[in-house]
Amino acid sequence: MKSTILAGALLAFAAATGVHAQAIKLADVAELSGGGATVGTNWKNGIDLAIEEINAKGGVLGRKLEVTHADSQSNPGVARAQVQKALDAEPYVLLGPGYSGSVKVTAPLAAEAGIAQIMGGEAAELTQGGNKFLFRTSFGQQSSMPKVAKYIHDEMKAKTVAVVWVNNDFGRGGRDMVTKELERLGSKVVADLSTEAGQADFAADVGKIKAANPDAVFVYLNEEESARILKELKRQGVTAPLMGETTLIGQKVIELAGDAANGARGHVGLTTDAPVDLIKAFREKFAKKYNYVPDHNGLKGYLAVYMVKATTEKMGKVDPKKFADTLHGLTIKAADEPGILMDVTFSDTGDIDRQSFLVEVVEGKQVVKQVLPKVK
Amino acid sequence: MSNLFDLLVAGLATGAIYALVAVGFTLLWQTSQTINFAQGEFVMLPAFLMLAAMHAGAPFWLAIILGILLSMILLGLGFKMLLVDPMMRHGVLPLAIATMALAIGLKEAVKQFFSAEASPFPSIVPTGDISILGHAISLQSIGVLVVAILAVFGLTALLNRTSLGHQMQAAAQNPTVARIIGVPVERMILLTFLINAFLVALASLLITPIYLAKFSSGEVLGQAAFIAAIVGGFNQVRGAIAGGLLIGVLDNLAASYVSTQYRAAVPLIFLIVVILFRPQGLLGRAEERTV
């Protein structure tokens, strides 16, 4: 009897210490190569930095965080396979991907598994299909594009606009939203140009823009292509003001485009140049660790992990099935969780609400021109 | 019409790059029956060699010289001795497959040792425009076009007007007879590989400031140049030049007047049409096969 009690006690102790020591496993699937390598690399580095910080302070509810990174190769098909593989290992939360097209094909897998997916995609449609497990780290296009169109119409006073977009889910979603808003406000779209992901030569596209002679150009491409078109716009002497979203004026774009990025403006949900002390501190930590200044994807990856931390601490337990329910409607205040960087609220659809910024590239640097408040 | 003029200049500038790369295809094919499917990656690598030299502290001009020299050693001498010579005895097909493997290897190596992200690359041509016939044409387009044309003219002058060039042609056309009349065929073949390496390094220097330095940047370029070489005539240097310029212009015109969405398909359709009606290419000569 004594030996049975002793064995039971030992087993209970072992189980308890085992659980205590067991890490919380996160799975990340990101664009580590291919056209979205800039996106994925920044996202991954942001995740790693956050995990390092959290673990150094004792982890989440006393448990360390662990993450596995998988490369989607910026290809939705590969992303789907990688997410399936990641879900088979039963992670606590799935992080990524960053490309809307990849999110679109992987979200049903995570939802079916009942695992929350915190991702970087911005296509409007992602959170409009009733998926209860999908969460954004940045604005969806339904939130950002009305602000962009309003700026083009009200501030740039543009009566005619050329819209250049990348022909994928991300680009199409942005193009549809901004075109609708521009027309509603009374600005006419005089050139509607679709381009391909990975496109190298933008001479013909810029030629079309020149021929349309618009008052403003809205550019909505991925980072590398943004840099290429900025160079071509400068090369062909297009003087119309350029407006975009985060991907037009990101740090990597500025580095790649050089002088050609000067003057470009964009609405950004996140920027490392934001006049926010916690973001400035993040930027310093990131630059110290990785030797470069991150773009918004670094912030998104970092935030994603702190979303996991704050939600888990709110629940008081590690429960993958209840995670999504808890995050819906949750407001995380930066004062309580500095890693979240700014006060943020998640809607019932997984969309995000927080301050955003209007940025202009001046002499190779992002300069925040306006801070836009939370919607609600 | 002003737009058409700009498109033609931009198309010719891009086409000149395709021509440089396509000429390499034809040179290697003529002298050693080598189809180098890593030719696009051969254009990608020199830019990274130059970037590495600059990161090590070399000024741009020195990085260019080092990059070209290293390219000639690695992509000319090394390619011939380490891959083509050992594989050649197994036939053209295994060699072609080996070059495909080389393309993957080069891409992965650059991704591993440098970065998967694109990097900016300085231009040897200053930015800005000059006015030609009332059109503002970018110096970069002009510079790319001029340098590429000079390189191609230099090559054709070497091939047609010098003793060395005649020996190279003799070695390409009939190696057995060339050997009998005292042409050092092996040396001529090596020279062809070195010239190809020089041309791809030059193409890399010209195109990377526009395309950006990225491990995958050779994919599009290699494909376009391969199409250009076939369209022009795989066994004719002048065919490769014409094919390159044609594809560059066609690509720009298609993107502008047809659809940017289907621009990638236009050169392929053109290729199919050319193969159907003139299998030897526009300027190529039909090769007879004895059985």
PDB file of N, CA and C in Angstrom, chain A residues 150-238:
ATOM      1  N   LYS A 150      -9.339  58.713 -48.900  1.00  0.00           N
ATOM      2  CA  LYS A 150      -9.689  60.028 -48.342  1.00  0.00           C
ATOM      3  C   LYS A 150      -8.487  60.971 -48.417  1.00  0.00           C
ATOM      4  N   TYR A 151      -7.324  60.440 -48.120  1.00  0.00           N
ATOM      5  CA  TYR A 151      -6.109  61.263 -48.174  1.00  0.00           C
ATOM      6  C   TYR A 151      -5.826  61.712 -49.613  1.00  0.00           C
ATOM      7  N   ILE A 152      -5.953  60.781 -50.555  1.00  0.00           N
ATOM      8  CA  ILE A 152      -5.699  61.123 -51.963  1.00  0.00           C
ATOM      9  C   ILE A 152      -6.686  62.209 -52.418  1.00  0.00           C
ATOM     10  N   HIS A 153      -7.935  62.061 -52.027  1.00  0.00           N
ATOM     11  CA  HIS A 153      -8.965  63.005 -52.471  1.00  0.00           C
ATOM     12  C   HIS A 153      -8.883  64.342 -51.720  1.00  0.00           C
ATOM     13  N   ASP A 154      -8.777  64.276 -50.402  1.00  0.00           N
ATOM     14  CA  ASP A 154      -8.856  65.504 -49.601  1.00  0.00           C
ATOM     15  C   ASP A 154      -7.532  66.250 -49.518  1.00  0.00           C
ATOM     16  N   GLU A 155      -6.450  65.506 -49.258  1.00  0.00           N
ATOM     17  CA  GLU A 155      -5.162  66.160 -49.003  1.00  0.00           C
ATOM     18  C   GLU A 155      -4.363  66.372 -50.288  1.00  0.00           C
ATOM     19  N   MET A 156      -4.371  65.356 -51.160  1.00  0.00           N
ATOM     20  CA  MET A 156      -3.617  65.497 -52.412  1.00  0.00           C
ATOM     21  C   MET A 156      -4.424  66.234 -53.479  1.00  0.00           C
ATOM     22  N   LYS A 157      -5.710  66.407 -53.225  1.00  0.00           N
ATOM     23  CA  LYS A 157      -6.623  67.093 -54.157  1.00  0.00           C
ATOM     24  C   LYS A 157      -6.584  66.467 -55.554  1.00  0.00           C
ATOM     25  N   ALA A 158      -6.475  65.159 -55.587  1.00  0.00           N
ATOM     26  CA  ALA A 158      -6.338  64.475 -56.885  1.00  0.00           C
ATOM     27  C   ALA A 158      -7.703  64.201 -57.495  1.00  0.00           C
ATOM     28  N   LYS A 159      -7.915  64.763 -58.692  1.00  0.00           N
ATOM     29  CA  LYS A 159      -9.179  64.489 -59.397  1.00  0.00           C
ATOM     30  C   LYS A 159      -9.045  63.237 -60.251  1.00  0.00           C
ATOM     31  N   THR A 160      -7.816  62.973 -60.686  1.00  0.00           N
ATOM     32  CA  THR A 160      -7.574  61.751 -61.473  1.00  0.00           C
ATOM     33  C   THR A 160      -6.455  60.947 -60.813  1.00  0.00           C
ATOM     34  N   VAL A 161      -6.627  59.653 -60.792  1.00  0.00           N
ATOM     35  CA  VAL A 161      -5.673  58.783 -60.085  1.00  0.00           C
ATOM     36  C   VAL A 161      -5.327  57.574 -60.950  1.00  0.00           C
ATOM     37  N   ALA A 162      -4.046  57.220 -60.979  1.00  0.00           N
ATOM     38  CA  ALA A 162      -3.622  55.948 -61.589  1.00  0.00           C
ATOM     39  C   ALA A 162      -3.450  54.936 -60.459  1.00  0.00           C
ATOM     40  N   VAL A 163      -3.998  53.760 -60.631  1.00  0.00           N
ATOM     41  CA  VAL A 163      -3.898  52.720 -59.603  1.00  0.00           C
ATOM     42  C   VAL A 163      -3.070  51.567 -60.170  1.00  0.00           C
ATOM     43  N   VAL A 164      -1.949  51.274 -59.509  1.00  0.00           N
ATOM     44  CA  VAL A 164      -1.095  50.159 -59.938  1.00  0.00           C
ATOM     45  C   VAL A 164      -1.127  49.110 -58.845  1.00  0.00           C
ATOM     46  N   TRP A 165      -1.436  47.902 -59.180  1.00  0.00           N
ATOM     47  CA  TRP A 165      -1.615  46.874 -58.151  1.00  0.00           C
ATOM     48  C   TRP A 165      -1.007  45.542 -58.595  1.00  0.00           C
ATOM     49  N   VAL A 166      -0.655  44.733 -57.610  1.00  0.00           N
ATOM     50  CA  VAL A 166      -0.076  43.429 -57.930  1.00  0.00           C
ATOM     51  C   VAL A 166      -1.217  42.415 -58.049  1.00  0.00           C
ATOM     52  N   ASN A 167      -1.121  41.620 -59.088  1.00  0.00           N
ATOM     53  CA  ASN A 167      -2.225  40.717 -59.411  1.00  0.00           C
ATOM     54  C   ASN A 167      -2.200  39.454 -58.538  1.00  0.00           C
ATOM     55  N   ASN A 168      -2.498  39.647 -57.254  1.00  0.00           N
ATOM     56  CA  ASN A 168      -2.711  38.510 -56.344  1.00  0.00           C
ATOM     57  C   ASN A 168      -3.809  38.911 -55.353  1.00  0.00           C
ATOM     58  N   ASP A 169      -4.096  38.056 -54.401  1.00  0.00           N
ATOM     59  CA  ASP A 169      -5.215  38.346 -53.491  1.00  0.00           C
ATOM     60  C   ASP A 169      -5.026  39.657 -52.749  1.00  0.00           C
ATOM     61  N   PHE A 170      -3.781  39.881 -52.328  1.00  0.00           N
ATOM     62  CA  PHE A 170      -3.446  41.116 -51.604  1.00  0.00           C
ATOM     63  C   PHE A 170      -3.710  42.342 -52.480  1.00  0.00           C
ATOM     64  N   GLY A 171      -3.137  42.321 -53.683  1.00  0.00           N
ATOM     65  CA  GLY A 171      -3.249  43.478 -54.564  1.00  0.00           C
ATOM     66  C   GLY A 171      -4.662  43.714 -55.056  1.00  0.00           C
ATOM     67  N   ARG A 172      -5.333  42.628 -55.402  1.00  0.00           N
ATOM     68  CA  ARG A 172      -6.686  42.736 -55.929  1.00  0.00           C
ATOM     69  C   ARG A 172      -7.632  43.320 -54.869  1.00  0.00           C
ATOM     70  N   GLY A 173      -7.472  42.830 -53.628  1.00  0.00           N
ATOM     71  CA  GLY A 173      -8.316  43.303 -52.530  1.00  0.00           C
ATOM     72  C   GLY A 173      -8.135  44.804 -52.318  1.00  0.00           C
ATOM     73  N   GLY A 174      -6.873  45.239 -52.303  1.00  0.00           N
ATOM     74  CA  GLY A 174      -6.573  46.661 -52.106  1.00  0.00           C
ATOM     75  C   GLY A 174      -7.087  47.490 -53.252  1.00  0.00           C
ATOM     76  N   ARG A 175      -6.884  47.009 -54.451  1.00  0.00           N
ATOM     77  CA  ARG A 175      -7.329  47.730 -55.652  1.00  0.00           C
ATOM     78  C   ARG A 175      -8.843  47.905 -55.640  1.00  0.00           C
ATOM     79  N   ASP A 176      -9.568  46.818 -55.325  1.00  0.00           N
ATOM     80  CA  ASP A 176     -11.032  46.890 -55.324  1.00  0.00           C
ATOM     81  C   ASP A 176     -11.529  47.915 -54.299  1.00  0.00           C
ATOM     82  N   MET A 177     -10.906  47.860 -53.104  1.00  0.00           N
ATOM     83  CA  MET A 177     -11.338  48.755 -52.018  1.00  0.00           C
ATOM     84  C   MET A 177     -11.046  50.214 -52.337  1.00  0.00           C
ATOM     85  N   VAL A 178      -9.816  50.477 -52.783  1.00  0.00           N
ATOM     86  CA  VAL A 178      -9.422  51.877 -52.986  1.00  0.00           C
ATOM     87  C   VAL A 178     -10.153  52.472 -54.189  1.00  0.00           C
ATOM     88  N   THR A 179     -10.366  51.671 -55.228  1.00  0.00           N
ATOM     89  CA  THR A 179     -11.069  52.154 -56.420  1.00  0.00           C
ATOM     90  C   THR A 179     -12.500  52.539 -56.059  1.00  0.00           C
ATOM     91  N   LYS A 180     -13.131  51.664 -55.283  1.00  0.00           N
ATOM     92  CA  LYS A 180     -14.513  51.923 -54.864  1.00  0.00           C
ATOM     93  C   LYS A 180     -14.590  53.224 -54.053  1.00  0.00           C
ATOM     94  N   GLU A 181     -13.656  53.376 -53.127  1.00  0.00           N
ATOM     95  CA  GLU A 181     -13.661  54.561 -52.269  1.00  0.00           C
ATOM     96  C   GLU A 181     -13.353  55.829 -53.053  1.00  0.00           C
ATOM     97  N   LEU A 182     -12.376  55.729 -53.970  1.00  0.00           N
ATOM     98  CA  LEU A 182     -12.015  56.911 -54.766  1.00  0.00           C
ATOM     99  C   LEU A 182     -13.207  57.381 -55.590  1.00  0.00           C
ATOM    100  N   GLU A 183     -13.874  56.421 -56.203  1.00  0.00           N
ATOM    101  CA  GLU A 183     -15.021  56.778 -57.036  1.00  0.00           C
ATOM    102  C   GLU A 183     -16.149  57.364 -56.188  1.00  0.00           C
ATOM    103  N   ARG A 184     -16.319  56.813 -54.996  1.00  0.00           N
ATOM    104  CA  ARG A 184     -17.358  57.338 -54.098  1.00  0.00           C
ATOM    105  C   ARG A 184     -17.068  58.790 -53.717  1.00  0.00           C
ATOM    106  N   LEU A 185     -15.758  59.083 -53.545  1.00  0.00           N
ATOM    107  CA  LEU A 185     -15.381  60.439 -53.151  1.00  0.00           C
ATOM    108  C   LEU A 185     -15.352  61.398 -54.333  1.00  0.00           C
ATOM    109  N   GLY A 186     -15.326  60.865 -55.558  1.00  0.00           N
ATOM    110  CA  GLY A 186     -15.349  61.731 -56.736  1.00  0.00           C
ATOM    111  C   GLY A 186     -14.033  61.831 -57.474  1.00  0.00           C
ATOM    112  N   SER A 187     -13.020  61.023 -57.091  1.00  0.00           N
ATOM    113  CA  SER A 187     -11.757  60.995 -57.848  1.00  0.00           C
ATOM    114  C   SER A 187     -11.873  59.914 -58.917  1.00  0.00           C
ATOM    115  N   LYS A 188     -11.449  60.257 -60.140  1.00  0.00           N
ATOM    116  CA  LYS A 188     -11.602  59.318 -61.246  1.00  0.00           C
ATOM    117  C   LYS A 188     -10.346  58.477 -61.425  1.00  0.00           C
ATOM    118  N   VAL A 189     -10.527  57.170 -61.576  1.00  0.00           N
ATOM    119  CA  VAL A 189      -9.380  56.284 -61.839  1.00  0.00           C
ATOM    120  C   VAL A 189      -9.130  56.281 -63.349  1.00  0.00           C
ATOM    121  N   VAL A 190      -8.019  56.897 -63.763  1.00  0.00           N
ATOM    122  CA  VAL A 190      -7.761  57.038 -65.202  1.00  0.00           C
ATOM    123  C   VAL A 190      -6.813  55.955 -65.736  1.00  0.00           C
ATOM    124  N   ALA A 191      -6.169  55.245 -64.846  1.00  0.00           N
ATOM    125  CA  ALA A 191      -5.347  54.099 -65.283  1.00  0.00           C
ATOM    126  C   ALA A 191      -5.441  53.040 -64.202  1.00  0.00           C
ATOM    127  N   ASP A 192      -5.758  51.826 -64.611  1.00  0.00           N
ATOM    128  CA  ASP A 192      -5.937  50.714 -63.667  1.00  0.00           C
ATOM    129  C   ASP A 192      -5.006  49.599 -64.127  1.00  0.00           C
ATOM    130  N   LEU A 193      -3.821  49.510 -63.525  1.00  0.00           N
ATOM    131  CA  LEU A 193      -2.772  48.642 -64.063  1.00  0.00           C
ATOM    132  C   LEU A 193      -2.469  47.476 -63.136  1.00  0.00           C
ATOM    133  N   SER A 194      -2.668  46.281 -63.639  1.00  0.00           N
ATOM    134  CA  SER A 194      -2.283  45.114 -62.839  1.00  0.00           C
ATOM    135  C   SER A 194      -0.863  44.704 -63.233  1.00  0.00           C
ATOM    136  N   THR A 195      -0.075  44.324 -62.247  1.00  0.00           N
ATOM    137  CA  THR A 195       1.295  43.861 -62.506  1.00  0.00           C
ATOM    138  C   THR A 195       1.451  42.478 -61.875  1.00  0.00           C
ATOM    139  N   GLU A 196       2.541  41.826 -62.200  1.00  0.00           N
ATOM    140  CA  GLU A 196       2.738  40.478 -61.686  1.00  0.00           C
ATOM    141  C   GLU A 196       3.682  40.475 -60.487  1.00  0.00           C
ATOM    142  N   ALA A 197       3.464  39.569 -59.539  1.00  0.00           N
ATOM    143  CA  ALA A 197       4.393  39.399 -58.422  1.00  0.00           C
ATOM    144  C   ALA A 197       5.737  38.955 -58.997  1.00  0.00           C
ATOM    145  N   GLY A 198       6.813  39.547 -58.523  1.00  0.00           N
ATOM    146  CA  GLY A 198       8.145  39.190 -59.018  1.00  0.00           C
ATOM    147  C   GLY A 198       8.519  39.896 -60.310  1.00  0.00           C
ATOM    148  N   GLN A 199       7.642  40.782 -60.801  1.00  0.00           N
ATOM    149  CA  GLN A 199       7.934  41.480 -62.054  1.00  0.00           C
ATOM    150  C   GLN A 199       9.189  42.347 -61.905  1.00  0.00           C
ATOM    151  N   ALA A 200      10.041  42.292 -62.921  1.00  0.00           N
ATOM    152  CA  ALA A 200      11.302  43.034 -62.835  1.00  0.00           C
ATOM    153  C   ALA A 200      11.259  44.335 -63.622  1.00  0.00           C
ATOM    154  N   ASP A 201      10.584  44.332 -64.745  1.00  0.00           N
ATOM    155  CA  ASP A 201      10.638  45.470 -65.652  1.00  0.00           C
ATOM    156  C   ASP A 201       9.309  46.231 -65.621  1.00  0.00           C
ATOM    157  N   PHE A 202       9.360  47.463 -65.147  1.00  0.00           N
ATOM    158  CA  PHE A 202       8.131  48.259 -65.039  1.00  0.00           C
ATOM    159  C   PHE A 202       8.076  49.395 -66.061  1.00  0.00           C
ATOM    160  N   ALA A 203       8.938  49.327 -67.067  1.00  0.00           N
ATOM    161  CA  ALA A 203       9.005  50.422 -68.039  1.00  0.00           C
ATOM    162  C   ALA A 203       7.649  50.644 -68.720  1.00  0.00           C
ATOM    163  N   ALA A 204       7.007  49.559 -69.140  1.00  0.00           N
ATOM    164  CA  ALA A 204       5.734  49.699 -69.858  1.00  0.00           C
ATOM    165  C   ALA A 204       4.639  50.224 -68.928  1.00  0.00           C
ATOM    166  N   ASP A 205       4.618  49.740 -67.695  1.00  0.00           N
ATOM    167  CA  ASP A 205       3.592  50.173 -66.746  1.00  0.00           C
ATOM    168  C   ASP A 205       3.722  51.680 -66.471  1.00  0.00           C
ATOM    169  N   VAL A 206       4.959  52.102 -66.264  1.00  0.00           N
ATOM    170  CA  VAL A 206       5.181  53.524 -65.985  1.00  0.00           C
ATOM    171  C   VAL A 206       4.875  54.352 -67.239  1.00  0.00           C
ATOM    172  N   GLY A 207       5.157  53.792 -68.396  1.00  0.00           N
ATOM    173  CA  GLY A 207       4.802  54.467 -69.643  1.00  0.00           C
ATOM    174  C   GLY A 207       3.303  54.722 -69.717  1.00  0.00           C
ATOM    175  N   LYS A 208       2.533  53.745 -69.278  1.00  0.00           N
ATOM    176  CA  LYS A 208       1.069  53.903 -69.278  1.00  0.00           C
ATOM    177  C   LYS A 208       0.637  54.976 -68.280  1.00  0.00           C
ATOM    178  N   ILE A 209       1.308  55.007 -67.138  1.00  0.00           N
ATOM    179  CA  ILE A 209       0.979  56.027 -66.127  1.00  0.00           C
ATOM    180  C   ILE A 209       1.260  57.413 -66.708  1.00  0.00           C
ATOM    181  N   LYS A 210       2.416  57.532 -67.367  1.00  0.00           N
ATOM    182  CA  LYS A 210       2.777  58.831 -67.959  1.00  0.00           C
ATOM    183  C   LYS A 210       1.723  59.254 -68.986  1.00  0.00           C
ATOM    184  N   ALA A 211       1.306  58.278 -69.773  1.00  0.00           N
ATOM    185  CA  ALA A 211       0.331  58.595 -70.820  1.00  0.00           C
ATOM    186  C   ALA A 211      -1.004  59.034 -70.214  1.00  0.00           C
ATOM    187  N   ALA A 212      -1.365  58.475 -69.047  1.00  0.00           N
ATOM    188  CA  ALA A 212      -2.647  58.830 -68.410  1.00  0.00           C
ATOM    189  C   ALA A 212      -2.584  60.183 -67.708  1.00  0.00           C
ATOM    190  N   ASN A 213      -1.363  60.633 -67.406  1.00  0.00           N
ATOM    191  CA  ASN A 213      -1.126  61.936 -66.776  1.00  0.00           C
ATOM    192  C   ASN A 213      -2.042  62.193 -65.570  1.00  0.00           C
ATOM    193  N   PRO A 214      -1.996  61.325 -64.547  1.00  0.00           N
ATOM    194  CA  PRO A 214      -2.900  61.487 -63.399  1.00  0.00           C
ATOM    195  C   PRO A 214      -2.399  62.548 -62.408  1.00  0.00           C
ATOM    196  N   ASP A 215      -3.319  62.989 -61.539  1.00  0.00           N
ATOM    197  CA  ASP A 215      -2.926  63.931 -60.483  1.00  0.00           C
ATOM    198  C   ASP A 215      -2.179  63.214 -59.354  1.00  0.00           C
ATOM    199  N   ALA A 216      -2.430  61.923 -59.209  1.00  0.00           N
ATOM    200  CA  ALA A 216      -1.740  61.136 -58.166  1.00  0.00           C
ATOM    201  C   ALA A 216      -1.672  59.680 -58.631  1.00  0.00           C
ATOM    202  N   VAL A 217      -0.692  58.965 -58.078  1.00  0.00           N
ATOM    203  CA  VAL A 217      -0.544  57.541 -58.418  1.00  0.00           C
ATOM    204  C   VAL A 217      -0.644  56.732 -57.131  1.00  0.00           C
ATOM    205  N   PHE A 218      -1.540  55.774 -57.128  1.00  0.00           N
ATOM    206  CA  PHE A 218      -1.630  54.873 -55.976  1.00  0.00           C
ATOM    207  C   PHE A 218      -0.911  53.570 -56.331  1.00  0.00           C
ATOM    208  N   VAL A 219       0.106  53.231 -55.551  1.00  0.00           N
ATOM    209  CA  VAL A 219       0.942  52.052 -55.844  1.00  0.00           C
ATOM    210  C   VAL A 219       0.711  51.002 -54.771  1.00  0.00           C
ATOM    211  N   TYR A 220       0.282  49.835 -55.177  1.00  0.00           N
ATOM    212  CA  TYR A 220      -0.015  48.788 -54.202  1.00  0.00           C
ATOM    213  C   TYR A 220       0.620  47.472 -54.665  1.00  0.00           C
ATOM    214  N   LEU A 221       1.925  47.359 -54.434  1.00  0.00           N
ATOM    215  CA  LEU A 221       2.691  46.178 -54.838  1.00  0.00           C
ATOM    216  C   LEU A 221       3.418  45.620 -53.628  1.00  0.00           C
ATOM    217  N   ASN A 222       4.032  44.462 -53.797  1.00  0.00           N
ATOM    218  CA  ASN A 222       4.881  43.939 -52.732  1.00  0.00           C
ATOM    219  C   ASN A 222       6.175  44.769 -52.665  1.00  0.00           C
ATOM    220  N   GLU A 223       6.961  44.541 -51.616  1.00  0.00           N
ATOM    221  CA  GLU A 223       8.095  45.425 -51.323  1.00  0.00           C
ATOM    222  C   GLU A 223       9.109  45.551 -52.469  1.00  0.00           C
ATOM    223  N   GLU A 224       9.593  44.416 -52.972  1.00  0.00           N
ATOM    224  CA  GLU A 224      10.651  44.499 -53.986  1.00  0.00           C
ATOM    225  C   GLU A 224      10.138  45.162 -55.261  1.00  0.00           C
ATOM    226  N   GLU A 225       8.924  44.806 -55.629  1.00  0.00           N
ATOM    227  CA  GLU A 225       8.340  45.401 -56.827  1.00  0.00           C
ATOM    228  C   GLU A 225       8.064  46.892 -56.601  1.00  0.00           C
ATOM    229  N   SER A 226       7.708  47.253 -55.362  1.00  0.00           N
ATOM    230  CA  SER A 226       7.519  48.675 -55.046  1.00  0.00           C
ATOM    231  C   SER A 226       8.812  49.436 -55.307  1.00  0.00           C
ATOM    232  N   ALA A 227       9.924  48.846 -54.850  1.00  0.00           N
ATOM    233  CA  ALA A 227      11.220  49.509 -55.058  1.00  0.00           C
ATOM    234  C   ALA A 227      11.518  49.646 -56.547  1.00  0.00           C
ATOM    235  N   ARG A 228      11.221  48.595 -57.309  1.00  0.00           N
ATOM    236  CA  ARG A 228      11.519  48.641 -58.747  1.00  0.00           C
ATOM    237  C   ARG A 228      10.670  49.694 -59.460  1.00  0.00           C
ATOM    238  N   ILE A 229       9.407  49.762 -59.099  1.00  0.00           N
ATOM    239  CA  ILE A 229       8.548  50.733 -59.797  1.00  0.00           C
ATOM    240  C   ILE A 229       8.902  52.154 -59.361  1.00  0.00           C
ATOM    241  N   LEU A 230       9.308  52.334 -58.118  1.00  0.00           N
ATOM    242  CA  LEU A 230       9.737  53.670 -57.682  1.00  0.00           C
ATOM    243  C   LEU A 230      10.934  54.132 -58.499  1.00  0.00           C
ATOM    244  N   LYS A 231      11.867  53.211 -58.725  1.00  0.00           N
ATOM    245  CA  LYS A 231      13.054  53.555 -59.523  1.00  0.00           C
ATOM    246  C   LYS A 231      12.647  53.898 -60.960  1.00  0.00           C
ATOM    247  N   GLU A 232      11.705  53.116 -61.485  1.00  0.00           N
ATOM    248  CA  GLU A 232      11.282  53.341 -62.873  1.00  0.00           C
ATOM    249  C   GLU A 232      10.481  54.644 -62.988  1.00  0.00           C
ATOM    250  N   LEU A 233       9.656  54.937 -61.976  1.00  0.00           N
ATOM    251  CA  LEU A 233       8.900  56.185 -61.983  1.00  0.00           C
ATOM    252  C   LEU A 233       9.856  57.373 -61.990  1.00  0.00           C
ATOM    253  N   LYS A 234      10.907  57.254 -61.207  1.00  0.00           N
ATOM    254  CA  LYS A 234      11.907  58.339 -61.179  1.00  0.00           C
ATOM    255  C   LYS A 234      12.651  58.395 -62.513  1.00  0.00           C
ATOM    256  N   ARG A 235      12.992  57.208 -63.022  1.00  0.00           N
ATOM    257  CA  ARG A 235      13.747  57.120 -64.277  1.00  0.00           C
ATOM    258  C   ARG A 235      12.980  57.770 -65.422  1.00  0.00           C
ATOM    259  N   GLN A 236      11.677  57.553 -65.420  1.00  0.00           N
ATOM    260  CA  GLN A 236      10.872  58.128 -66.506  1.00  0.00           C
ATOM    261  C   GLN A 236      10.316  59.514 -66.169  1.00  0.00           C
ATOM    262  N   GLY A 237      10.729  60.022 -65.020  1.00  0.00           N
ATOM    263  CA  GLY A 237      10.389  61.406 -64.687  1.00  0.00           C
ATOM    264  C   GLY A 237       8.928  61.647 -64.358  1.00  0.00           C
ATOM    265  N   VAL A 238       8.256  60.670 -63.741  1.00  0.00           N
ATOM    266  CA  VAL A 238       6.863  60.890 -63.316  1.00  0.00           C
ATOM    267  C   VAL A 238       6.877  61.800 -62.079  1.00  0.00           C
TER     268      VAL A 238
END
